[in-house]
Amino acid sequence: DQQVKQNSPSLSVQEGRISILNCDYTNSMFDYFLWYKKYPAEGPTFLISISSIKDKNEDGRFTVFLNKSAKHLSLHIVPSQPGDSAVYFCAARVQLNKFYFGSGTKLNVKP
Amino acid sequence: EAGVAQSPRYKIIEKRQSVAFWCNPISGHATLYWYQQILGQGPKLLIQFQNNGVVDDSQLPKDRFSAERLKGVDSTLKIQPAKLEDSAVYLCASSFQGAGGYTFGSGTRLTVV
């Protein structure tokens, strides 16, 4: 059972524009959400997180939005830069710090 | 702060052979995880250690996979015998006392032929 879903396998955006990556989840017990960024041949690196008690968290060009009623998470990157081109995974936590990951969205930012 | 170290980076083996992966977590991180990432999919948790005890191994195929974390520091993950469907990247991650996000290693890419 896939409790965390990223339905868009890829996204292409022009440099300077906004990138919006989406994530849906099914388990209402998730209490903490993360976004990871992954470059080829490297492990995922932590990008930004949000607790289930919040609906927005911002860090520079990156903002994560959480809509608990819709069980939906999104990552906004503004403005997008070519160096942002990577695969982005969302992850959601249940007890004992166990995370479930989505299948990833490959972002391509075109110069 | 040194990151999570994994070796080898790449491994090619024939089916039915055995293979072992090694992980050294960030110093002081009590919680260690092994994830399997099949191409086109997200990482899937295989096993979670807290110090040298197993917290969750519900998704570990125990007939062929085994893992240990002696002395609560380094960990090894073994596959014996390997199957074609085990071809994946095996990621090790650690976290401080099981809180917050993980720090991942670069992974070991296993190809079973």
PDB file of C-alpha atoms in Angstrom:
ATOM      1  CA  ASP A   1       0.000   0.000   0.000  1.00  0.00           C
ATOM      2  CA  GLN A   2       1.401   3.340  -1.030  1.00  0.00           C
ATOM      3  CA  GLN A   3       0.647   5.799   1.725  1.00  0.00           C
ATOM      4  CA  VAL A   4       2.529   8.673   0.123  1.00  0.00           C
ATOM      5  CA  LYS A   5       2.030   9.447  -3.555  1.00  0.00           C
ATOM      6  CA  GLN A   6       3.679  11.790  -5.981  1.00  0.00           C
ATOM      7  CA  ASN A   7       1.573  11.538  -9.089  1.00  0.00           C
ATOM      8  CA  SER A   8       3.782  13.624 -11.361  1.00  0.00           C
ATOM      9  CA  PRO A   9       6.949  11.743 -12.279  1.00  0.00           C
ATOM     10  CA  SER A  10       8.423  14.802 -13.963  1.00  0.00           C
ATOM     11  CA  LEU A  11       8.068  18.561 -14.185  1.00  0.00           C
ATOM     12  CA  SER A  12       9.728  21.056 -16.493  1.00  0.00           C
ATOM     13  CA  VAL A  13       9.902  24.749 -15.591  1.00  0.00           C
ATOM     14  CA  GLN A  14      11.587  27.814 -17.040  1.00  0.00           C
ATOM     15  CA  GLU A  15      14.313  29.451 -14.992  1.00  0.00           C
ATOM     16  CA  GLY A  16      12.920  32.239 -12.824  1.00  0.00           C
ATOM     17  CA  ARG A  17       9.421  30.806 -12.736  1.00  0.00           C
ATOM     18  CA  ILE A  18       7.718  28.974  -9.891  1.00  0.00           C
ATOM     19  CA  SER A  19       8.041  25.202  -9.495  1.00  0.00           C
ATOM     20  CA  ILE A  20       5.222  23.454  -7.661  1.00  0.00           C
ATOM     21  CA  LEU A  21       5.699  19.854  -6.629  1.00  0.00           C
ATOM     22  CA  ASN A  22       2.772  17.964  -5.170  1.00  0.00           C
ATOM     23  CA  CYS A  23       2.364  15.082  -2.775  1.00  0.00           C
ATOM     24  CA  ASP A  24      -0.712  13.296  -1.449  1.00  0.00           C
ATOM     25  CA  TYR A  25      -0.971  10.985   1.530  1.00  0.00           C
ATOM     26  CA  THR A  26      -3.565   8.669   2.985  1.00  0.00           C
ATOM     27  CA  ASN A  27      -2.581   8.115   6.626  1.00  0.00           C
ATOM     28  CA  SER A  28      -4.073  10.717   8.983  1.00  0.00           C
ATOM     29  CA  MET A  29      -1.577   9.640  11.672  1.00  0.00           C
ATOM     30  CA  PHE A  30       1.342  11.241   9.851  1.00  0.00           C
ATOM     31  CA  ASP A  31       2.654  14.022  12.079  1.00  0.00           C
ATOM     32  CA  TYR A  32       5.711  15.337  10.269  1.00  0.00           C
ATOM     33  CA  PHE A  33       6.544  15.828   6.609  1.00  0.00           C
ATOM     34  CA  LEU A  34       9.778  16.339   4.774  1.00  0.00           C
ATOM     35  CA  TRP A  35      11.025  17.121   1.298  1.00  0.00           C
ATOM     36  CA  TYR A  36      14.279  15.618   0.100  1.00  0.00           C
ATOM     37  CA  LYS A  37      16.273  16.518  -2.970  1.00  0.00           C
ATOM     38  CA  LYS A  38      18.357  13.949  -4.814  1.00  0.00           C
ATOM     39  CA  TYR A  39      21.032  14.409  -7.426  1.00  0.00           C
ATOM     40  CA  PRO A  40      22.227  11.446  -9.533  1.00  0.00           C
ATOM     41  CA  ALA A  41      24.649   9.099  -7.761  1.00  0.00           C
ATOM     42  CA  GLU A  42      24.077  10.840  -4.431  1.00  0.00           C
ATOM     43  CA  GLY A  43      21.887  10.086  -1.453  1.00  0.00           C
ATOM     44  CA  PRO A  44      18.799  12.217  -0.802  1.00  0.00           C
ATOM     45  CA  THR A  45      19.494  15.423   1.118  1.00  0.00           C
ATOM     46  CA  PHE A  46      17.059  17.096   3.455  1.00  0.00           C
ATOM     47  CA  LEU A  47      15.447  20.233   2.037  1.00  0.00           C
ATOM     48  CA  ILE A  48      12.582  21.450   4.210  1.00  0.00           C
ATOM     49  CA  SER A  49      10.090  20.080   6.720  1.00  0.00           C
ATOM     50  CA  ILE A  50       6.714  20.890   8.226  1.00  0.00           C
ATOM     51  CA  SER A  51       4.924  19.708  11.311  1.00  0.00           C
ATOM     52  CA  SER A  52       1.305  18.636  11.058  1.00  0.00           C
ATOM     53  CA  ILE A  53       0.323  21.474  13.395  1.00  0.00           C
ATOM     54  CA  LYS A  54       1.376  24.043  10.801  1.00  0.00           C
ATOM     55  CA  ASP A  55       0.122  24.816   7.335  1.00  0.00           C
ATOM     56  CA  LYS A  56       3.153  26.611   5.942  1.00  0.00           C
ATOM     57  CA  ASN A  57       6.900  26.681   6.392  1.00  0.00           C
ATOM     58  CA  GLU A  58       9.258  28.892   4.442  1.00  0.00           C
ATOM     59  CA  ASP A  59      13.026  28.740   3.978  1.00  0.00           C
ATOM     60  CA  GLY A  60      14.440  31.129   1.433  1.00  0.00           C
ATOM     61  CA  ARG A  61      13.198  30.181  -2.021  1.00  0.00           C
ATOM     62  CA  PHE A  62      11.470  27.062  -0.702  1.00  0.00           C
ATOM     63  CA  THR A  63       8.016  26.975   0.867  1.00  0.00           C
ATOM     64  CA  VAL A  64       6.094  23.902   1.914  1.00  0.00           C
ATOM     65  CA  PHE A  65       2.324  24.005   2.291  1.00  0.00           C
ATOM     66  CA  LEU A  66       0.264  21.432   4.168  1.00  0.00           C
ATOM     67  CA  ASN A  67      -3.477  20.969   3.694  1.00  0.00           C
ATOM     68  CA  LYS A  68      -4.452  18.381   6.282  1.00  0.00           C
ATOM     69  CA  SER A  69      -8.103  18.220   5.294  1.00  0.00           C
ATOM     70  CA  ALA A  70      -7.100  17.334   1.751  1.00  0.00           C
ATOM     71  CA  LYS A  71      -4.120  15.250   2.895  1.00  0.00           C
ATOM     72  CA  HIS A  72      -2.008  17.217   0.464  1.00  0.00           C
ATOM     73  CA  LEU A  73       1.493  18.622   0.636  1.00  0.00           C
ATOM     74  CA  SER A  74       3.193  20.896  -1.851  1.00  0.00           C
ATOM     75  CA  LEU A  75       6.651  22.379  -2.312  1.00  0.00           C
ATOM     76  CA  HIS A  76       7.018  25.754  -4.019  1.00  0.00           C
ATOM     77  CA  ILE A  77      10.356  26.909  -5.368  1.00  0.00           C
ATOM     78  CA  VAL A  78      10.495  30.586  -6.317  1.00  0.00           C
ATOM     79  CA  PRO A  79      12.377  31.570  -8.373  1.00  0.00           C
ATOM     80  CA  SER A  80      13.473  28.277  -9.879  1.00  0.00           C
ATOM     81  CA  GLN A  81      17.136  27.937 -10.813  1.00  0.00           C
ATOM     82  CA  PRO A  82      18.903  25.404 -13.065  1.00  0.00           C
ATOM     83  CA  GLY A  83      20.705  24.044  -9.980  1.00  0.00           C
ATOM     84  CA  ASP A  84      17.326  23.016  -8.604  1.00  0.00           C
ATOM     85  CA  SER A  85      17.100  20.333 -11.281  1.00  0.00           C
ATOM     86  CA  ALA A  86      16.933  17.076  -9.307  1.00  0.00           C
ATOM     87  CA  VAL A  87      14.510  14.439  -8.111  1.00  0.00           C
ATOM     88  CA  TYR A  88      12.346  15.581  -5.197  1.00  0.00           C
ATOM     89  CA  PHE A  89      10.876  13.125  -2.716  1.00  0.00           C
ATOM     90  CA  CYS A  90       8.248  13.877  -0.136  1.00  0.00           C
ATOM     91  CA  ALA A  91       8.219  11.812   3.033  1.00  0.00           C
ATOM     92  CA  ALA A  92       5.781  11.466   5.904  1.00  0.00           C
ATOM     93  CA  ARG A  93       6.399  10.200   9.424  1.00  0.00           C
ATOM     94  CA  VAL A  94       4.509   7.922  11.754  1.00  0.00           C
ATOM     95  CA  GLN A  95       5.578   6.788  15.204  1.00  0.00           C
ATOM     96  CA  LEU A  96       9.168   5.780  16.026  1.00  0.00           C
ATOM     97  CA  ASN A  97      10.441   8.183  13.356  1.00  0.00           C
ATOM     98  CA  LYS A  98       9.499   5.840  10.528  1.00  0.00           C
ATOM     99  CA  PHE A  99       9.148   7.651   7.219  1.00  0.00           C
ATOM    100  CA  TYR A 100       7.218   6.684   4.126  1.00  0.00           C
ATOM    101  CA  PHE A 101       8.484   8.107   0.860  1.00  0.00           C
ATOM    102  CA  GLY A 102       6.768   9.050  -2.363  1.00  0.00           C
ATOM    103  CA  SER A 103       8.121   7.846  -5.692  1.00  0.00           C
ATOM    104  CA  GLY A 104       9.686  11.192  -6.546  1.00  0.00           C
ATOM    105  CA  THR A 105       9.242  13.979  -9.087  1.00  0.00           C
ATOM    106  CA  LYS A 106      12.060  14.816 -11.452  1.00  0.00           C
ATOM    107  CA  LEU A 107      12.315  18.581 -11.801  1.00  0.00           C
ATOM    108  CA  ASN A 108      14.035  20.079 -14.819  1.00  0.00           C
ATOM    109  CA  VAL A 109      14.649  23.827 -14.713  1.00  0.00           C
ATOM    110  CA  LYS A 110      15.469  25.118 -18.158  1.00  0.00           C
ATOM    111  CA  PRO A 111      17.826  28.081 -18.549  1.00  0.00           C
TER     112      PRO A 111
ATOM    113  CA  GLU B   1      30.611  16.797  10.665  1.00  0.00           C
ATOM    114  CA  ALA B   2      31.345  13.731   8.556  1.00  0.00           C
ATOM    115  CA  GLY B   3      28.355  12.312   6.726  1.00  0.00           C
ATOM    116  CA  VAL B   4      26.986   8.802   6.547  1.00  0.00           C
ATOM    117  CA  ALA B   5      29.578   6.564   4.911  1.00  0.00           C
ATOM    118  CA  GLN B   6      28.608   3.592   2.785  1.00  0.00           C
ATOM    119  CA  SER B   7      30.637   1.035   0.861  1.00  0.00           C
ATOM    120  CA  PRO B   8      30.945  -0.211  -1.728  1.00  0.00           C
ATOM    121  CA  ARG B   9      29.451   2.365  -4.097  1.00  0.00           C
ATOM    122  CA  TYR B  10      28.691  -0.204  -6.762  1.00  0.00           C
ATOM    123  CA  LYS B  11      28.386  -3.976  -6.833  1.00  0.00           C
ATOM    124  CA  ILE B  12      27.544  -6.392  -9.616  1.00  0.00           C
ATOM    125  CA  ILE B  13      26.848 -10.003  -8.709  1.00  0.00           C
ATOM    126  CA  GLU B  14      25.210 -13.018 -10.262  1.00  0.00           C
ATOM    127  CA  LYS B  15      21.907 -14.272  -8.952  1.00  0.00           C
ATOM    128  CA  ARG B  16      22.178 -16.704  -6.075  1.00  0.00           C
ATOM    129  CA  GLN B  17      25.438 -15.122  -4.927  1.00  0.00           C
ATOM    130  CA  SER B  18      25.719 -13.301  -1.632  1.00  0.00           C
ATOM    131  CA  VAL B  19      26.619  -9.674  -1.022  1.00  0.00           C
ATOM    132  CA  ALA B  20      27.185  -7.407   1.961  1.00  0.00           C
ATOM    133  CA  PHE B  21      26.967  -3.658   2.366  1.00  0.00           C
ATOM    134  CA  TRP B  22      28.524  -1.569   5.094  1.00  0.00           C
ATOM    135  CA  CYS B  23      27.379   1.657   6.718  1.00  0.00           C
ATOM    136  CA  ASN B  24      28.994   4.002   9.207  1.00  0.00           C
ATOM    137  CA  PRO B  25      26.478   6.560  10.525  1.00  0.00           C
ATOM    138  CA  ILE B  26      27.138  10.066  11.755  1.00  0.00           C
ATOM    139  CA  SER B  27      28.861  10.002  15.118  1.00  0.00           C
ATOM    140  CA  GLY B  28      26.337  10.160  17.940  1.00  0.00           C
ATOM    141  CA  HIS B  29      23.349   9.176  15.808  1.00  0.00           C
ATOM    142  CA  ALA B  30      21.614   6.396  17.700  1.00  0.00           C
ATOM    143  CA  THR B  31      19.098   5.521  15.003  1.00  0.00           C
ATOM    144  CA  LEU B  32      20.175   3.822  11.788  1.00  0.00           C
ATOM    145  CA  TYR B  33      18.047   2.850   8.815  1.00  0.00           C
ATOM    146  CA  TRP B  34      18.503   0.735   5.727  1.00  0.00           C
ATOM    147  CA  TYR B  35      16.348   1.640   2.726  1.00  0.00           C
ATOM    148  CA  GLN B  36      15.944  -0.047  -0.639  1.00  0.00           C
ATOM    149  CA  GLN B  37      15.282   2.185  -3.626  1.00  0.00           C
ATOM    150  CA  ILE B  38      14.263   0.421  -6.811  1.00  0.00           C
ATOM    151  CA  LEU B  39      14.583   2.471  -9.992  1.00  0.00           C
ATOM    152  CA  GLY B  40      11.593   4.791 -10.411  1.00  0.00           C
ATOM    153  CA  GLN B  41      10.359   4.287  -6.879  1.00  0.00           C
ATOM    154  CA  GLY B  42      10.835   6.032  -3.565  1.00  0.00           C
ATOM    155  CA  PRO B  43      13.017   4.596  -0.810  1.00  0.00           C
ATOM    156  CA  LYS B  44      11.415   1.748   1.118  1.00  0.00           C
ATOM    157  CA  LEU B  45      12.421   1.047   4.710  1.00  0.00           C
ATOM    158  CA  LEU B  46      13.979  -2.373   5.231  1.00  0.00           C
ATOM    159  CA  ILE B  47      15.124  -2.134   8.838  1.00  0.00           C
ATOM    160  CA  GLN B  48      15.474   0.429  11.599  1.00  0.00           C
ATOM    161  CA  PHE B  49      17.917   0.158  14.502  1.00  0.00           C
ATOM    162  CA  GLN B  50      17.944   2.084  17.737  1.00  0.00           C
ATOM    163  CA  ASN B  51      21.492   1.670  19.044  1.00  0.00           C
ATOM    164  CA  ASN B  52      22.080  -2.050  18.431  1.00  0.00           C
ATOM    165  CA  GLY B  53      18.456  -3.137  18.807  1.00  0.00           C
ATOM    166  CA  VAL B  54      15.981  -3.635  15.974  1.00  0.00           C
ATOM    167  CA  VAL B  55      12.988  -1.269  16.113  1.00  0.00           C
ATOM    168  CA  ASP B  56      11.280  -2.249  12.860  1.00  0.00           C
ATOM    169  CA  ASP B  57      12.135  -4.954  10.354  1.00  0.00           C
ATOM    170  CA  SER B  58       8.624  -5.643   9.130  1.00  0.00           C
ATOM    171  CA  GLN B  59       9.538  -5.071   5.473  1.00  0.00           C
ATOM    172  CA  LEU B  60      12.816  -6.966   5.507  1.00  0.00           C
ATOM    173  CA  PRO B  61      12.653 -10.198   3.444  1.00  0.00           C
ATOM    174  CA  LYS B  62      14.076 -12.261   6.232  1.00  0.00           C
ATOM    175  CA  ASP B  63      14.493 -15.402   4.161  1.00  0.00           C
ATOM    176  CA  ARG B  64      17.343 -13.744   2.272  1.00  0.00           C
ATOM    177  CA  PHE B  65      18.139 -10.413   3.924  1.00  0.00           C
ATOM    178  CA  SER B  66      19.849  -9.925   7.264  1.00  0.00           C
ATOM    179  CA  ALA B  67      21.258  -6.907   9.048  1.00  0.00           C
ATOM    180  CA  GLU B  68      23.179  -6.263  12.197  1.00  0.00           C
ATOM    181  CA  ARG B  69      24.495  -3.308  14.089  1.00  0.00           C
ATOM    182  CA  LEU B  70      27.136  -4.488  16.456  1.00  0.00           C
ATOM    183  CA  LYS B  71      28.087  -2.114  19.280  1.00  0.00           C
ATOM    184  CA  GLY B  72      25.439   0.330  18.121  1.00  0.00           C
ATOM    185  CA  VAL B  73      27.647   2.032  15.539  1.00  0.00           C
ATOM    186  CA  ASP B  74      28.453   0.444  12.153  1.00  0.00           C
ATOM    187  CA  SER B  75      25.952  -1.737  10.389  1.00  0.00           C
ATOM    188  CA  THR B  76      26.041  -4.373   7.676  1.00  0.00           C
ATOM    189  CA  LEU B  77      23.235  -5.501   5.411  1.00  0.00           C
ATOM    190  CA  LYS B  78      23.547  -8.899   3.742  1.00  0.00           C
ATOM    191  CA  ILE B  79      21.647 -10.563   0.942  1.00  0.00           C
ATOM    192  CA  GLN B  80      21.993 -14.301   0.524  1.00  0.00           C
ATOM    193  CA  PRO B  81      21.105 -15.558  -2.033  1.00  0.00           C
ATOM    194  CA  ALA B  82      20.473 -12.574  -4.275  1.00  0.00           C
ATOM    195  CA  LYS B  83      17.652 -12.436  -6.813  1.00  0.00           C
ATOM    196  CA  LEU B  84      17.311 -10.328  -9.940  1.00  0.00           C
ATOM    197  CA  GLU B  85      14.625  -8.208  -8.248  1.00  0.00           C
ATOM    198  CA  ASP B  86      17.111  -7.175  -5.556  1.00  0.00           C
ATOM    199  CA  SER B  87      18.767  -4.847  -8.060  1.00  0.00           C
ATOM    200  CA  ALA B  88      18.396  -1.448  -6.435  1.00  0.00           C
ATOM    201  CA  VAL B  89      20.214   1.287  -4.567  1.00  0.00           C
ATOM    202  CA  TYR B  90      20.622   0.462  -0.890  1.00  0.00           C
ATOM    203  CA  LEU B  91      20.622   3.585   1.214  1.00  0.00           C
ATOM    204  CA  CYS B  92      21.772   3.876   4.784  1.00  0.00           C
ATOM    205  CA  ALA B  93      20.561   6.794   6.896  1.00  0.00           C
ATOM    206  CA  SER B  94      20.963   7.906  10.469  1.00  0.00           C
ATOM    207  CA  SER B  95      19.242  10.329  12.796  1.00  0.00           C
ATOM    208  CA  PHE B  96      19.871  11.737  16.244  1.00  0.00           C
ATOM    209  CA  GLN B  97      17.867   9.751  18.790  1.00  0.00           C
ATOM    210  CA  GLY B  98      15.245   8.973  16.179  1.00  0.00           C
ATOM    211  CA  ALA B  99      14.088  12.557  15.908  1.00  0.00           C
ATOM    212  CA  GLY B 100      13.589  14.681  12.842  1.00  0.00           C
ATOM    213  CA  GLY B 101      14.809  13.967   9.368  1.00  0.00           C
ATOM    214  CA  TYR B 102      17.488  11.589   8.302  1.00  0.00           C
ATOM    215  CA  THR B 103      20.913  12.081   6.852  1.00  0.00           C
ATOM    216  CA  PHE B 104      21.429   9.663   4.001  1.00  0.00           C
ATOM    217  CA  GLY B 105      24.602   8.138   2.678  1.00  0.00           C
ATOM    218  CA  SER B 106      25.339   8.059  -1.046  1.00  0.00           C
ATOM    219  CA  GLY B 107      24.075   4.512  -1.321  1.00  0.00           C
ATOM    220  CA  THR B 108      25.294   1.262  -2.836  1.00  0.00           C
ATOM    221  CA  ARG B 109      24.011   0.461  -6.305  1.00  0.00           C
ATOM    222  CA  LEU B 110      23.513  -3.295  -6.595  1.00  0.00           C
ATOM    223  CA  THR B 111      23.028  -4.973  -9.943  1.00  0.00           C
ATOM    224  CA  VAL B 112      22.095  -8.644  -9.939  1.00  0.00           C
ATOM    225  CA  VAL B 113      22.612 -10.367 -13.294  1.00  0.00           C
TER     226      VAL B 113
END
